[in-house]
């Protein structure tokens, strides 16, 4: 799935923002030009603090979750993979590369705009099953 300029542009804007420690007006405009409504949705996801990074102890395994309106979305940032319908129907169809969950996660990950939730490894399997079910 790593074939897109969208994520390159997003990466470079995020790293600029990290250096300035904020999303400048210029960055916001560029992101809106690139993603349109997807960016608007990503931005409200960030403002509402709906990006969570689960860290499991003691293994240190991490899982990224975006809390949606009706369910939670499991995100795999390295693979640029999300289990939402948007991703399934449009990304796989190559019409769109990044769904708004991935955009939000990417910005959150680089700028540190996420909440860390620590869980015991014992809960890993059952939580993963819940998330996979929720997004199936
Ligand atoms: Zn998604």
PDB file of N, CA, C and O and ligand atoms in Angstrom, residues 73 75 82-84 86-87 99-102, ligand 1:
ATOM      1  N   UNK A  73     -11.767   2.094  15.542  1.00  0.00           N
ATOM      2  CA  UNK A  73     -11.069   1.637  14.350  1.00  0.00           C
ATOM      3  C   UNK A  73      -9.640   1.262  14.681  1.00  0.00           C
ATOM      4  O   UNK A  73      -8.909   2.049  15.282  1.00  0.00           O
ATOM      5  N   UNK A  75      -5.971   0.727  13.604  1.00  0.00           N
ATOM      6  CA  UNK A  75      -5.112   1.318  12.575  1.00  0.00           C
ATOM      7  C   UNK A  75      -3.762   0.617  12.596  1.00  0.00           C
ATOM      8  O   UNK A  75      -3.223   0.360  13.672  1.00  0.00           O
ATOM      9  N   UNK A  82      -6.241   0.554   7.553  1.00  0.00           N
ATOM     10  CA  UNK A  82      -7.325   0.822   8.486  1.00  0.00           C
ATOM     11  C   UNK A  82      -8.462  -0.117   8.106  1.00  0.00           C
ATOM     12  O   UNK A  82      -8.602  -0.496   6.945  1.00  0.00           O
ATOM     13  N   UNK A  83      -9.269  -0.496   9.080  1.00  0.00           N
ATOM     14  CA  UNK A  83     -10.328  -1.452   8.792  1.00  0.00           C
ATOM     15  C   UNK A  83     -11.688  -0.813   8.548  1.00  0.00           C
ATOM     16  O   UNK A  83     -12.698  -1.497   8.537  1.00  0.00           O
ATOM     17  N   UNK A  84     -11.720   0.496   8.335  1.00  0.00           N
ATOM     18  CA  UNK A  84     -13.023   1.136   8.131  1.00  0.00           C
ATOM     19  C   UNK A  84     -13.553   0.899   6.720  1.00  0.00           C
ATOM     20  O   UNK A  84     -12.823   0.481   5.827  1.00  0.00           O
ATOM     21  N   UNK A  86     -14.487   3.132   4.593  1.00  0.00           N
ATOM     22  CA  UNK A  86     -13.852   4.067   3.686  1.00  0.00           C
ATOM     23  C   UNK A  86     -12.601   3.461   3.087  1.00  0.00           C
ATOM     24  O   UNK A  86     -12.358   3.524   1.889  1.00  0.00           O
ATOM     25  N   UNK A  87     -11.816   2.880   3.964  1.00  0.00           N
ATOM     26  CA  UNK A  87     -10.582   2.262   3.513  1.00  0.00           C
ATOM     27  C   UNK A  87     -10.908   1.097   2.594  1.00  0.00           C
ATOM     28  O   UNK A  87     -10.367   0.963   1.505  1.00  0.00           O
ATOM     29  N   UNK A  99      -7.603   7.063   4.434  1.00  0.00           N
ATOM     30  CA  UNK A  99      -8.877   7.444   5.043  1.00  0.00           C
ATOM     31  C   UNK A  99      -8.588   8.460   6.153  1.00  0.00           C
ATOM     32  O   UNK A  99      -7.439   8.634   6.551  1.00  0.00           O
ATOM     33  N   UNK A 100      -9.638   9.082   6.679  1.00  0.00           N
ATOM     34  CA  UNK A 100      -9.370  10.148   7.659  1.00  0.00           C
ATOM     35  C   UNK A 100      -8.787   9.620   8.966  1.00  0.00           C
ATOM     36  O   UNK A 100      -8.084  10.328   9.667  1.00  0.00           O
ATOM     37  N   UNK A 101      -9.048   8.352   9.277  1.00  0.00           N
ATOM     38  CA  UNK A 101      -8.447   7.761  10.491  1.00  0.00           C
ATOM     39  C   UNK A 101      -6.924   7.704  10.356  1.00  0.00           C
ATOM     40  O   UNK A 101      -6.201   8.001  11.300  1.00  0.00           O
ATOM     41  N   UNK A 102      -6.472   7.294   9.176  1.00  0.00           N
ATOM     42  CA  UNK A 102      -5.024   7.218   8.944  1.00  0.00           C
ATOM     43  C   UNK A 102      -4.389   8.605   8.947  1.00  0.00           C
ATOM     44  O   UNK A 102      -3.283   8.782   9.456  1.00  0.00           O
TER      45      UNK A 102
HETATM   46 ZN1  LIG B   1     -10.162   4.379   8.310  1.00  0.00          ZN
END
